[in-house]
């Protein structure tokens, strides 16, 4: 199973800061954006969700 997932997005960067990020399928604005692919870790945050204390809670 892959740990990282590639997501195609449109990104608008102004003066070195990310101003807008839209999913490639849901682009609604008419601005000039650059199409890139970002990575997301599928399992980030699961460790704190599945954590149990010593009493089983």
mmCIF file with all atom_site columns, N, CA and C in Angstrom:
data_model
loop_
_atom_site.group_PDB
_atom_site.id
_atom_site.type_symbol
_atom_site.label_atom_id
_atom_site.label_alt_id
_atom_site.label_comp_id
_atom_site.label_asym_id
_atom_site.label_entity_id
_atom_site.label_seq_id
_atom_site.pdbx_PDB_ins_code
_atom_site.Cartn_x
_atom_site.Cartn_y
_atom_site.Cartn_z
_atom_site.occupancy
_atom_site.B_iso_or_equiv
_atom_site.pdbx_formal_charge
_atom_site.auth_seq_id
_atom_site.auth_comp_id
_atom_site.auth_asym_id
_atom_site.auth_atom_id
_atom_site.pdbx_PDB_model_num
ATOM 1   N N  . UNK A 1 1  ? 0.839   -1.164 0.000   1.00 0.00 ? 1  UNK A N  1
ATOM 2   C CA . UNK A 1 1  ? 0.000   0.000  0.000   1.00 0.00 ? 1  UNK A CA 1
ATOM 3   C C  . UNK A 1 1  ? 0.895   1.243  0.000   1.00 0.00 ? 1  UNK A C  1
ATOM 4   N N  . UNK A 1 2  ? 0.520   2.240  -0.807  1.00 0.00 ? 2  UNK A N  1
ATOM 5   C CA . UNK A 1 2  ? 1.291   3.467  -0.877  1.00 0.00 ? 2  UNK A CA 1
ATOM 6   C C  . UNK A 1 2  ? 1.021   4.336  0.346   1.00 0.00 ? 2  UNK A C  1
ATOM 7   N N  . UNK A 1 3  ? 2.070   4.957  0.845   1.00 0.00 ? 3  UNK A N  1
ATOM 8   C CA . UNK A 1 3  ? 1.925   5.824  2.013   1.00 0.00 ? 3  UNK A CA 1
ATOM 9   C C  . UNK A 1 3  ? 1.594   7.258  1.606   1.00 0.00 ? 3  UNK A C  1
ATOM 10  N N  . UNK A 1 4  ? 2.121   7.712  0.474   1.00 0.00 ? 4  UNK A N  1
ATOM 11  C CA . UNK A 1 4  ? 1.869   9.068  -0.006  1.00 0.00 ? 4  UNK A CA 1
ATOM 12  C C  . UNK A 1 4  ? 0.934   9.040  -1.204  1.00 0.00 ? 4  UNK A C  1
ATOM 13  N N  . UNK A 1 5  ? 0.146   10.095 -1.326  1.00 0.00 ? 5  UNK A N  1
ATOM 14  C CA . UNK A 1 5  ? -0.836  10.210 -2.405  1.00 0.00 ? 5  UNK A CA 1
ATOM 15  C C  . UNK A 1 5  ? -0.550  11.494 -3.176  1.00 0.00 ? 5  UNK A C  1
ATOM 16  N N  . UNK A 1 6  ? -0.537  11.428 -4.502  1.00 0.00 ? 6  UNK A N  1
ATOM 17  C CA . UNK A 1 6  ? -0.336  12.616 -5.342  1.00 0.00 ? 6  UNK A CA 1
ATOM 18  C C  . UNK A 1 6  ? -1.685  13.209 -5.714  1.00 0.00 ? 6  UNK A C  1
ATOM 19  N N  . UNK A 1 7  ? -1.832  14.533 -5.486  1.00 0.00 ? 7  UNK A N  1
ATOM 20  C CA . UNK A 1 7  ? -3.084  15.225 -5.777  1.00 0.00 ? 7  UNK A CA 1
ATOM 21  C C  . UNK A 1 7  ? -2.786  16.335 -6.779  1.00 0.00 ? 7  UNK A C  1
ATOM 22  N N  . UNK A 1 8  ? -3.448  16.342 -7.954  1.00 0.00 ? 8  UNK A N  1
ATOM 23  C CA . UNK A 1 8  ? -3.240  17.424 -8.914  1.00 0.00 ? 8  UNK A CA 1
ATOM 24  C C  . UNK A 1 8  ? -4.007  18.669 -8.478  1.00 0.00 ? 8  UNK A C  1
ATOM 25  N N  . UNK A 1 9  ? -3.312  19.819 -8.437  1.00 0.00 ? 9  UNK A N  1
ATOM 26  C CA . UNK A 1 9  ? -3.927  21.071 -7.987  1.00 0.00 ? 9  UNK A CA 1
ATOM 27  C C  . UNK A 1 9  ? -3.475  22.228 -8.873  1.00 0.00 ? 9  UNK A C  1
ATOM 28  N N  . UNK A 1 10 ? -4.193  23.339 -8.779  1.00 0.00 ? 10 UNK A N  1
ATOM 29  C CA . UNK A 1 10 ? -3.790  24.607 -9.370  1.00 0.00 ? 10 UNK A CA 1
ATOM 30  C C  . UNK A 1 10 ? -3.367  25.520 -8.240  1.00 0.00 ? 10 UNK A C  1
ATOM 31  N N  . UNK A 1 11 ? -2.195  26.157 -8.379  1.00 0.00 ? 11 UNK A N  1
ATOM 32  C CA . UNK A 1 11 ? -1.642  26.996 -7.325  1.00 0.00 ? 11 UNK A CA 1
ATOM 33  C C  . UNK A 1 11 ? -1.345  28.378 -7.885  1.00 0.00 ? 11 UNK A C  1
ATOM 34  N N  . UNK A 1 12 ? -1.723  29.415 -7.137  1.00 0.00 ? 12 UNK A N  1
ATOM 35  C CA . UNK A 1 12 ? -1.372  30.792 -7.491  1.00 0.00 ? 12 UNK A CA 1
ATOM 36  C C  . UNK A 1 12 ? -0.435  31.324 -6.411  1.00 0.00 ? 12 UNK A C  1
ATOM 37  N N  . UNK A 1 13 ? 0.771   31.719 -6.817  1.00 0.00 ? 13 UNK A N  1
ATOM 38  C CA . UNK A 1 13 ? 1.787   32.206 -5.888  1.00 0.00 ? 13 UNK A CA 1
ATOM 39  C C  . UNK A 1 13 ? 2.089   33.655 -6.232  1.00 0.00 ? 13 UNK A C  1
ATOM 40  N N  . UNK A 1 14 ? 2.007   34.529 -5.220  1.00 0.00 ? 14 UNK A N  1
ATOM 41  C CA . UNK A 1 14 ? 2.327   35.949 -5.391  1.00 0.00 ? 14 UNK A CA 1
ATOM 42  C C  . UNK A 1 14 ? 3.361   36.342 -4.353  1.00 0.00 ? 14 UNK A C  1
ATOM 43  N N  . UNK A 1 15 ? 4.466   36.894 -4.819  1.00 0.00 ? 15 UNK A N  1
ATOM 44  C CA . UNK A 1 15 ? 5.562   37.360 -3.956  1.00 0.00 ? 15 UNK A CA 1
ATOM 45  C C  . UNK A 1 15 ? 6.080   36.266 -3.030  1.00 0.00 ? 15 UNK A C  1
ATOM 46  N N  . UNK A 1 16 ? 6.116   35.039 -3.517  1.00 0.00 ? 16 UNK A N  1
ATOM 47  C CA . UNK A 1 16 ? 6.663   33.929 -2.756  1.00 0.00 ? 16 UNK A CA 1
ATOM 48  C C  . UNK A 1 16 ? 5.709   33.292 -1.771  1.00 0.00 ? 16 UNK A C  1
ATOM 49  N N  . UNK A 1 17 ? 4.459   33.739 -1.724  1.00 0.00 ? 17 UNK A N  1
ATOM 50  C CA . UNK A 1 17 ? 3.477   33.161 -0.810  1.00 0.00 ? 17 UNK A CA 1
ATOM 51  C C  . UNK A 1 17 ? 2.343   32.525 -1.599  1.00 0.00 ? 17 UNK A C  1
ATOM 52  N N  . UNK A 1 18 ? 1.855   31.405 -1.120  1.00 0.00 ? 18 UNK A N  1
ATOM 53  C CA . UNK A 1 18 ? 0.734   30.731 -1.757  1.00 0.00 ? 18 UNK A CA 1
ATOM 54  C C  . UNK A 1 18 ? -0.548  31.483 -1.410  1.00 0.00 ? 18 UNK A C  1
ATOM 55  N N  . UNK A 1 19 ? -1.211  32.006 -2.432  1.00 0.00 ? 19 UNK A N  1
ATOM 56  C CA . UNK A 1 19 ? -2.423  32.795 -2.230  1.00 0.00 ? 19 UNK A CA 1
ATOM 57  C C  . UNK A 1 19 ? -3.666  31.929 -2.407  1.00 0.00 ? 19 UNK A C  1
ATOM 58  N N  . UNK A 1 20 ? -3.630  31.033 -3.377  1.00 0.00 ? 20 UNK A N  1
ATOM 59  C CA . UNK A 1 20 ? -4.812  30.222 -3.690  1.00 0.00 ? 20 UNK A CA 1
ATOM 60  C C  . UNK A 1 20 ? -4.355  28.828 -4.093  1.00 0.00 ? 20 UNK A C  1
ATOM 61  N N  . UNK A 1 21 ? -5.107  27.824 -3.643  1.00 0.00 ? 21 UNK A N  1
ATOM 62  C CA . UNK A 1 21 ? -4.847  26.446 -4.061  1.00 0.00 ? 21 UNK A CA 1
ATOM 63  C C  . UNK A 1 21 ? -6.211  25.787 -4.297  1.00 0.00 ? 21 UNK A C  1
ATOM 64  N N  . UNK A 1 22 ? -6.420  25.252 -5.485  1.00 0.00 ? 22 UNK A N  1
ATOM 65  C CA . UNK A 1 22 ? -7.692  24.627 -5.861  1.00 0.00 ? 22 UNK A CA 1
ATOM 66  C C  . UNK A 1 22 ? -7.415  23.233 -6.410  1.00 0.00 ? 22 UNK A C  1
ATOM 67  N N  . UNK A 1 23 ? -8.301  22.317 -6.158  1.00 0.00 ? 23 UNK A N  1
ATOM 68  C CA . UNK A 1 23 ? -8.183  20.976 -6.737  1.00 0.00 ? 23 UNK A CA 1
ATOM 69  C C  . UNK A 1 23 ? -8.349  21.091 -8.247  1.00 0.00 ? 23 UNK A C  1
ATOM 70  N N  . UNK A 1 24 ? -7.664  20.277 -8.989  1.00 0.00 ? 24 UNK A N  1
ATOM 71  C CA . UNK A 1 24 ? -7.654  20.381 -10.448 1.00 0.00 ? 24 UNK A CA 1
ATOM 72  C C  . UNK A 1 24 ? -9.033  20.154 -11.060 1.00 0.00 ? 24 UNK A C  1
ATOM 73  N N  . UNK A 1 25 ? -9.886  19.371 -10.411 1.00 0.00 ? 25 UNK A N  1
ATOM 74  C CA . UNK A 1 25 ? -11.219 19.117 -10.950 1.00 0.00 ? 25 UNK A CA 1
ATOM 75  C C  . UNK A 1 25 ? -12.223 20.203 -10.577 1.00 0.00 ? 25 UNK A C  1
ATOM 76  N N  . UNK A 1 26 ? -11.932 21.005 -9.549  1.00 0.00 ? 26 UNK A N  1
ATOM 77  C CA . UNK A 1 26 ? -12.883 21.998 -9.055  1.00 0.00 ? 26 UNK A CA 1
ATOM 78  C C  . UNK A 1 26 ? -12.367 23.421 -9.181  1.00 0.00 ? 26 UNK A C  1
ATOM 79  N N  . UNK A 1 27 ? -11.762 23.766 -10.312 1.00 0.00 ? 27 UNK A N  1
ATOM 80  C CA . UNK A 1 27 ? -11.256 25.123 -10.500 1.00 0.00 ? 27 UNK A CA 1
ATOM 81  C C  . UNK A 1 27 ? -12.391 26.018 -10.970 1.00 0.00 ? 27 UNK A C  1
ATOM 82  N N  . UNK A 1 28 ? -12.751 27.007 -10.153 1.00 0.00 ? 28 UNK A N  1
ATOM 83  C CA . UNK A 1 28 ? -13.862 27.897 -10.481 1.00 0.00 ? 28 UNK A CA 1
ATOM 84  C C  . UNK A 1 28 ? -13.406 29.299 -10.848 1.00 0.00 ? 28 UNK A C  1
ATOM 85  N N  . UNK A 1 29 ? -12.204 29.699 -10.447 1.00 0.00 ? 29 UNK A N  1
ATOM 86  C CA . UNK A 1 29 ? -11.749 31.052 -10.750 1.00 0.00 ? 29 UNK A CA 1
ATOM 87  C C  . UNK A 1 29 ? -11.167 31.115 -12.166 1.00 0.00 ? 29 UNK A C  1
ATOM 88  N N  . UNK A 1 30 ? -11.103 32.302 -12.727 1.00 0.00 ? 30 UNK A N  1
ATOM 89  C CA . UNK A 1 30 ? -10.603 32.505 -14.097 1.00 0.00 ? 30 UNK A CA 1
ATOM 90  C C  . UNK A 1 30 ? -9.185  33.079 -14.099 1.00 0.00 ? 30 UNK A C  1
ATOM 91  N N  . UNK A 1 31 ? -8.476  32.981 -13.006 1.00 0.00 ? 31 UNK A N  1
ATOM 92  C CA . UNK A 1 31 ? -7.129  33.538 -12.891 1.00 0.00 ? 31 UNK A CA 1
ATOM 93  C C  . UNK A 1 31 ? -6.092  32.596 -13.499 1.00 0.00 ? 31 UNK A C  1
ATOM 94  N N  . UNK A 1 32 ? -4.897  33.141 -13.714 1.00 0.00 ? 32 UNK A N  1
ATOM 95  C CA . UNK A 1 32 ? -3.783  32.352 -14.226 1.00 0.00 ? 32 UNK A CA 1
ATOM 96  C C  . UNK A 1 32 ? -3.152  31.589 -13.079 1.00 0.00 ? 32 UNK A C  1
ATOM 97  N N  . UNK A 1 33 ? -3.296  30.306 -13.070 1.00 0.00 ? 33 UNK A N  1
ATOM 98  C CA . UNK A 1 33 ? -2.733  29.468 -12.013 1.00 0.00 ? 33 UNK A CA 1
ATOM 99  C C  . UNK A 1 33 ? -1.821  28.418 -12.645 1.00 0.00 ? 33 UNK A C  1
ATOM 100 N N  . UNK A 1 34 ? -0.874  27.970 -11.868 1.00 0.00 ? 34 UNK A N  1
ATOM 101 C CA . UNK A 1 34 ? 0.075   26.957 -12.319 1.00 0.00 ? 34 UNK A CA 1
ATOM 102 C C  . UNK A 1 34 ? -0.391  25.581 -11.849 1.00 0.00 ? 34 UNK A C  1
ATOM 103 N N  . UNK A 1 35 ? -0.393  24.625 -12.750 1.00 0.00 ? 35 UNK A N  1
ATOM 104 C CA . UNK A 1 35 ? -0.819  23.273 -12.402 1.00 0.00 ? 35 UNK A CA 1
ATOM 105 C C  . UNK A 1 35 ? 0.378   22.485 -11.875 1.00 0.00 ? 35 UNK A C  1
ATOM 106 N N  . UNK A 1 36 ? 0.240   21.978 -10.658 1.00 0.00 ? 36 UNK A N  1
ATOM 107 C CA . UNK A 1 36 ? 1.292   21.195 -10.015 1.00 0.00 ? 36 UNK A CA 1
ATOM 108 C C  . UNK A 1 36 ? 0.650   19.996 -9.330  1.00 0.00 ? 36 UNK A C  1
ATOM 109 N N  . UNK A 1 37 ? 1.491   19.133 -8.813  1.00 0.00 ? 37 UNK A N  1
ATOM 110 C CA . UNK A 1 37 ? 1.021   17.978 -8.072  1.00 0.00 ? 37 UNK A CA 1
ATOM 111 C C  . UNK A 1 37 ? 1.620   18.035 -6.671  1.00 0.00 ? 37 UNK A C  1
ATOM 112 N N  . UNK A 1 38 ? 0.783   17.915 -5.649  1.00 0.00 ? 38 UNK A N  1
ATOM 113 C CA . UNK A 1 38 ? 1.251   17.925 -4.262  1.00 0.00 ? 38 UNK A CA 1
ATOM 114 C C  . UNK A 1 38 ? 1.089   16.536 -3.668  1.00 0.00 ? 38 UNK A C  1
ATOM 115 N N  . UNK A 1 39 ? 1.868   16.253 -2.629  1.00 0.00 ? 39 UNK A N  1
ATOM 116 C CA . UNK A 1 39 ? 1.795   14.954 -1.975  1.00 0.00 ? 39 UNK A CA 1
ATOM 117 C C  . UNK A 1 39 ? 1.156   15.093 -0.604  1.00 0.00 ? 39 UNK A C  1
ATOM 118 N N  . UNK A 1 40 ? 0.364   14.098 -0.253  1.00 0.00 ? 40 UNK A N  1
ATOM 119 C CA . UNK A 1 40 ? -0.294  14.063 1.046   1.00 0.00 ? 40 UNK A CA 1
ATOM 120 C C  . UNK A 1 40 ? -0.036  12.698 1.664   1.00 0.00 ? 40 UNK A C  1
ATOM 121 N N  . UNK A 1 41 ? 0.308   12.697 2.949   1.00 0.00 ? 41 UNK A N  1
ATOM 122 C CA . UNK A 1 41 ? 0.508   11.455 3.665   1.00 0.00 ? 41 UNK A CA 1
ATOM 123 C C  . UNK A 1 41 ? -0.864  10.933 4.089   1.00 0.00 ? 41 UNK A C  1
ATOM 124 N N  . UNK A 1 42 ? -1.226  9.752  3.648   1.00 0.00 ? 42 UNK A N  1
ATOM 125 C CA . UNK A 1 42 ? -2.546  9.193  3.935   1.00 0.00 ? 42 UNK A CA 1
ATOM 126 C C  . UNK A 1 42 ? -2.758  8.869  5.402   1.00 0.00 ? 42 UNK A C  1
ATOM 127 N N  . UNK A 1 43 ? -1.692  8.576  6.132   1.00 0.00 ? 43 UNK A N  1
ATOM 128 C CA . UNK A 1 43 ? -1.828  8.096  7.500   1.00 0.00 ? 43 UNK A CA 1
ATOM 129 C C  . UNK A 1 43 ? -1.476  9.142  8.549   1.00 0.00 ? 43 UNK A C  1
ATOM 130 N N  . UNK A 1 44 ? -1.301  10.378 8.159   1.00 0.00 ? 44 UNK A N  1
ATOM 131 C CA . UNK A 1 44 ? -0.964  11.428 9.121   1.00 0.00 ? 44 UNK A CA 1
ATOM 132 C C  . UNK A 1 44 ? -2.155  11.680 10.048  1.00 0.00 ? 44 UNK A C  1
ATOM 133 N N  . UNK A 1 45 ? -1.926  11.654 11.324  1.00 0.00 ? 45 UNK A N  1
ATOM 134 C CA . UNK A 1 45 ? -2.982  11.885 12.295  1.00 0.00 ? 45 UNK A CA 1
ATOM 135 C C  . UNK A 1 45 ? -3.650  10.627 12.807  1.00 0.00 ? 45 UNK A C  1
ATOM 136 N N  . UNK A 1 46 ? -3.393  9.492  12.207  1.00 0.00 ? 46 UNK A N  1
ATOM 137 C CA . UNK A 1 46 ? -4.016  8.240  12.655  1.00 0.00 ? 46 UNK A CA 1
ATOM 138 C C  . UNK A 1 46 ? -3.451  7.771  13.983  1.00 0.00 ? 46 UNK A C  1
ATOM 139 N N  . UNK A 1 47 ? -2.187  8.088  14.226  1.00 0.00 ? 47 UNK A N  1
ATOM 140 C CA . UNK A 1 47 ? -1.560  7.614  15.451  1.00 0.00 ? 47 UNK A CA 1
ATOM 141 C C  . UNK A 1 47 ? -2.248  8.211  16.678  1.00 0.00 ? 47 UNK A C  1
ATOM 142 N N  . UNK A 1 48 ? -2.594  9.494  16.633  1.00 0.00 ? 48 UNK A N  1
ATOM 143 C CA . UNK A 1 48 ? -3.277  10.105 17.774  1.00 0.00 ? 48 UNK A CA 1
ATOM 144 C C  . UNK A 1 48 ? -4.728  9.630  17.877  1.00 0.00 ? 48 UNK A C  1
ATOM 145 N N  . UNK A 1 49 ? -5.331  9.246  16.769  1.00 0.00 ? 49 UNK A N  1
ATOM 146 C CA . UNK A 1 49 ? -6.709  8.756  16.784  1.00 0.00 ? 49 UNK A CA 1
ATOM 147 C C  . UNK A 1 49 ? -6.791  7.371  17.413  1.00 0.00 ? 49 UNK A C  1
ATOM 148 N N  . UNK A 1 50 ? -5.837  6.526  17.137  1.00 0.00 ? 50 UNK A N  1
ATOM 149 C CA . UNK A 1 50 ? -5.860  5.154  17.620  1.00 0.00 ? 50 UNK A CA 1
ATOM 150 C C  . UNK A 1 50 ? -5.151  4.965  18.957  1.00 0.00 ? 50 UNK A C  1
ATOM 151 N N  . UNK A 1 51 ? -4.755  6.049  19.598  1.00 0.00 ? 51 UNK A N  1
ATOM 152 C CA . UNK A 1 51 ? -4.007  5.962  20.845  1.00 0.00 ? 51 UNK A CA 1
ATOM 153 C C  . UNK A 1 51 ? -4.922  5.576  22.009  1.00 0.00 ? 51 UNK A C  1
ATOM 154 N N  . UNK A 1 52 ? -4.445  4.715  22.886  1.00 0.00 ? 52 UNK A N  1
ATOM 155 C CA . UNK A 1 52 ? -5.194  4.306  24.080  1.00 0.00 ? 52 UNK A CA 1
ATOM 156 C C  . UNK A 1 52 ? -4.348  4.558  25.311  1.00 0.00 ? 52 UNK A C  1
ATOM 157 N N  . UNK A 1 53 ? -5.007  4.894  26.397  1.00 0.00 ? 53 UNK A N  1
ATOM 158 C CA . UNK A 1 53 ? -4.260  5.042  27.642  1.00 0.00 ? 53 UNK A CA 1
ATOM 159 C C  . UNK A 1 53 ? -4.168  3.679  28.321  1.00 0.00 ? 53 UNK A C  1
ATOM 160 N N  . UNK A 1 54 ? -3.609  3.621  29.496  1.00 0.00 ? 54 UNK A N  1
ATOM 161 C CA . UNK A 1 54 ? -3.397  2.323  30.137  1.00 0.00 ? 54 UNK A CA 1
ATOM 162 C C  . UNK A 1 54 ? -4.682  1.696  30.674  1.00 0.00 ? 54 UNK A C  1
ATOM 163 N N  . UNK A 1 55 ? -5.773  2.448  30.681  1.00 0.00 ? 55 UNK A N  1
ATOM 164 C CA . UNK A 1 55 ? -7.053  1.923  31.133  1.00 0.00 ? 55 UNK A CA 1
ATOM 165 C C  . UNK A 1 55 ? -7.914  1.413  29.962  1.00 0.00 ? 55 UNK A C  1
ATOM 166 N N  . UNK A 1 56 ? -7.398  1.518  28.747  1.00 0.00 ? 56 UNK A N  1
ATOM 167 C CA . UNK A 1 56 ? -8.114  1.009  27.582  1.00 0.00 ? 56 UNK A CA 1
ATOM 168 C C  . UNK A 1 56 ? -9.095  2.002  26.976  1.00 0.00 ? 56 UNK A C  1
ATOM 169 N N  . UNK A 1 57 ? -9.008  3.250  27.364  1.00 0.00 ? 57 UNK A N  1
ATOM 170 C CA . UNK A 1 57 ? -9.928  4.260  26.829  1.00 0.00 ? 57 UNK A CA 1
ATOM 171 C C  . UNK A 1 57 ? -9.321  4.946  25.635  1.00 0.00 ? 57 UNK A C  1
#
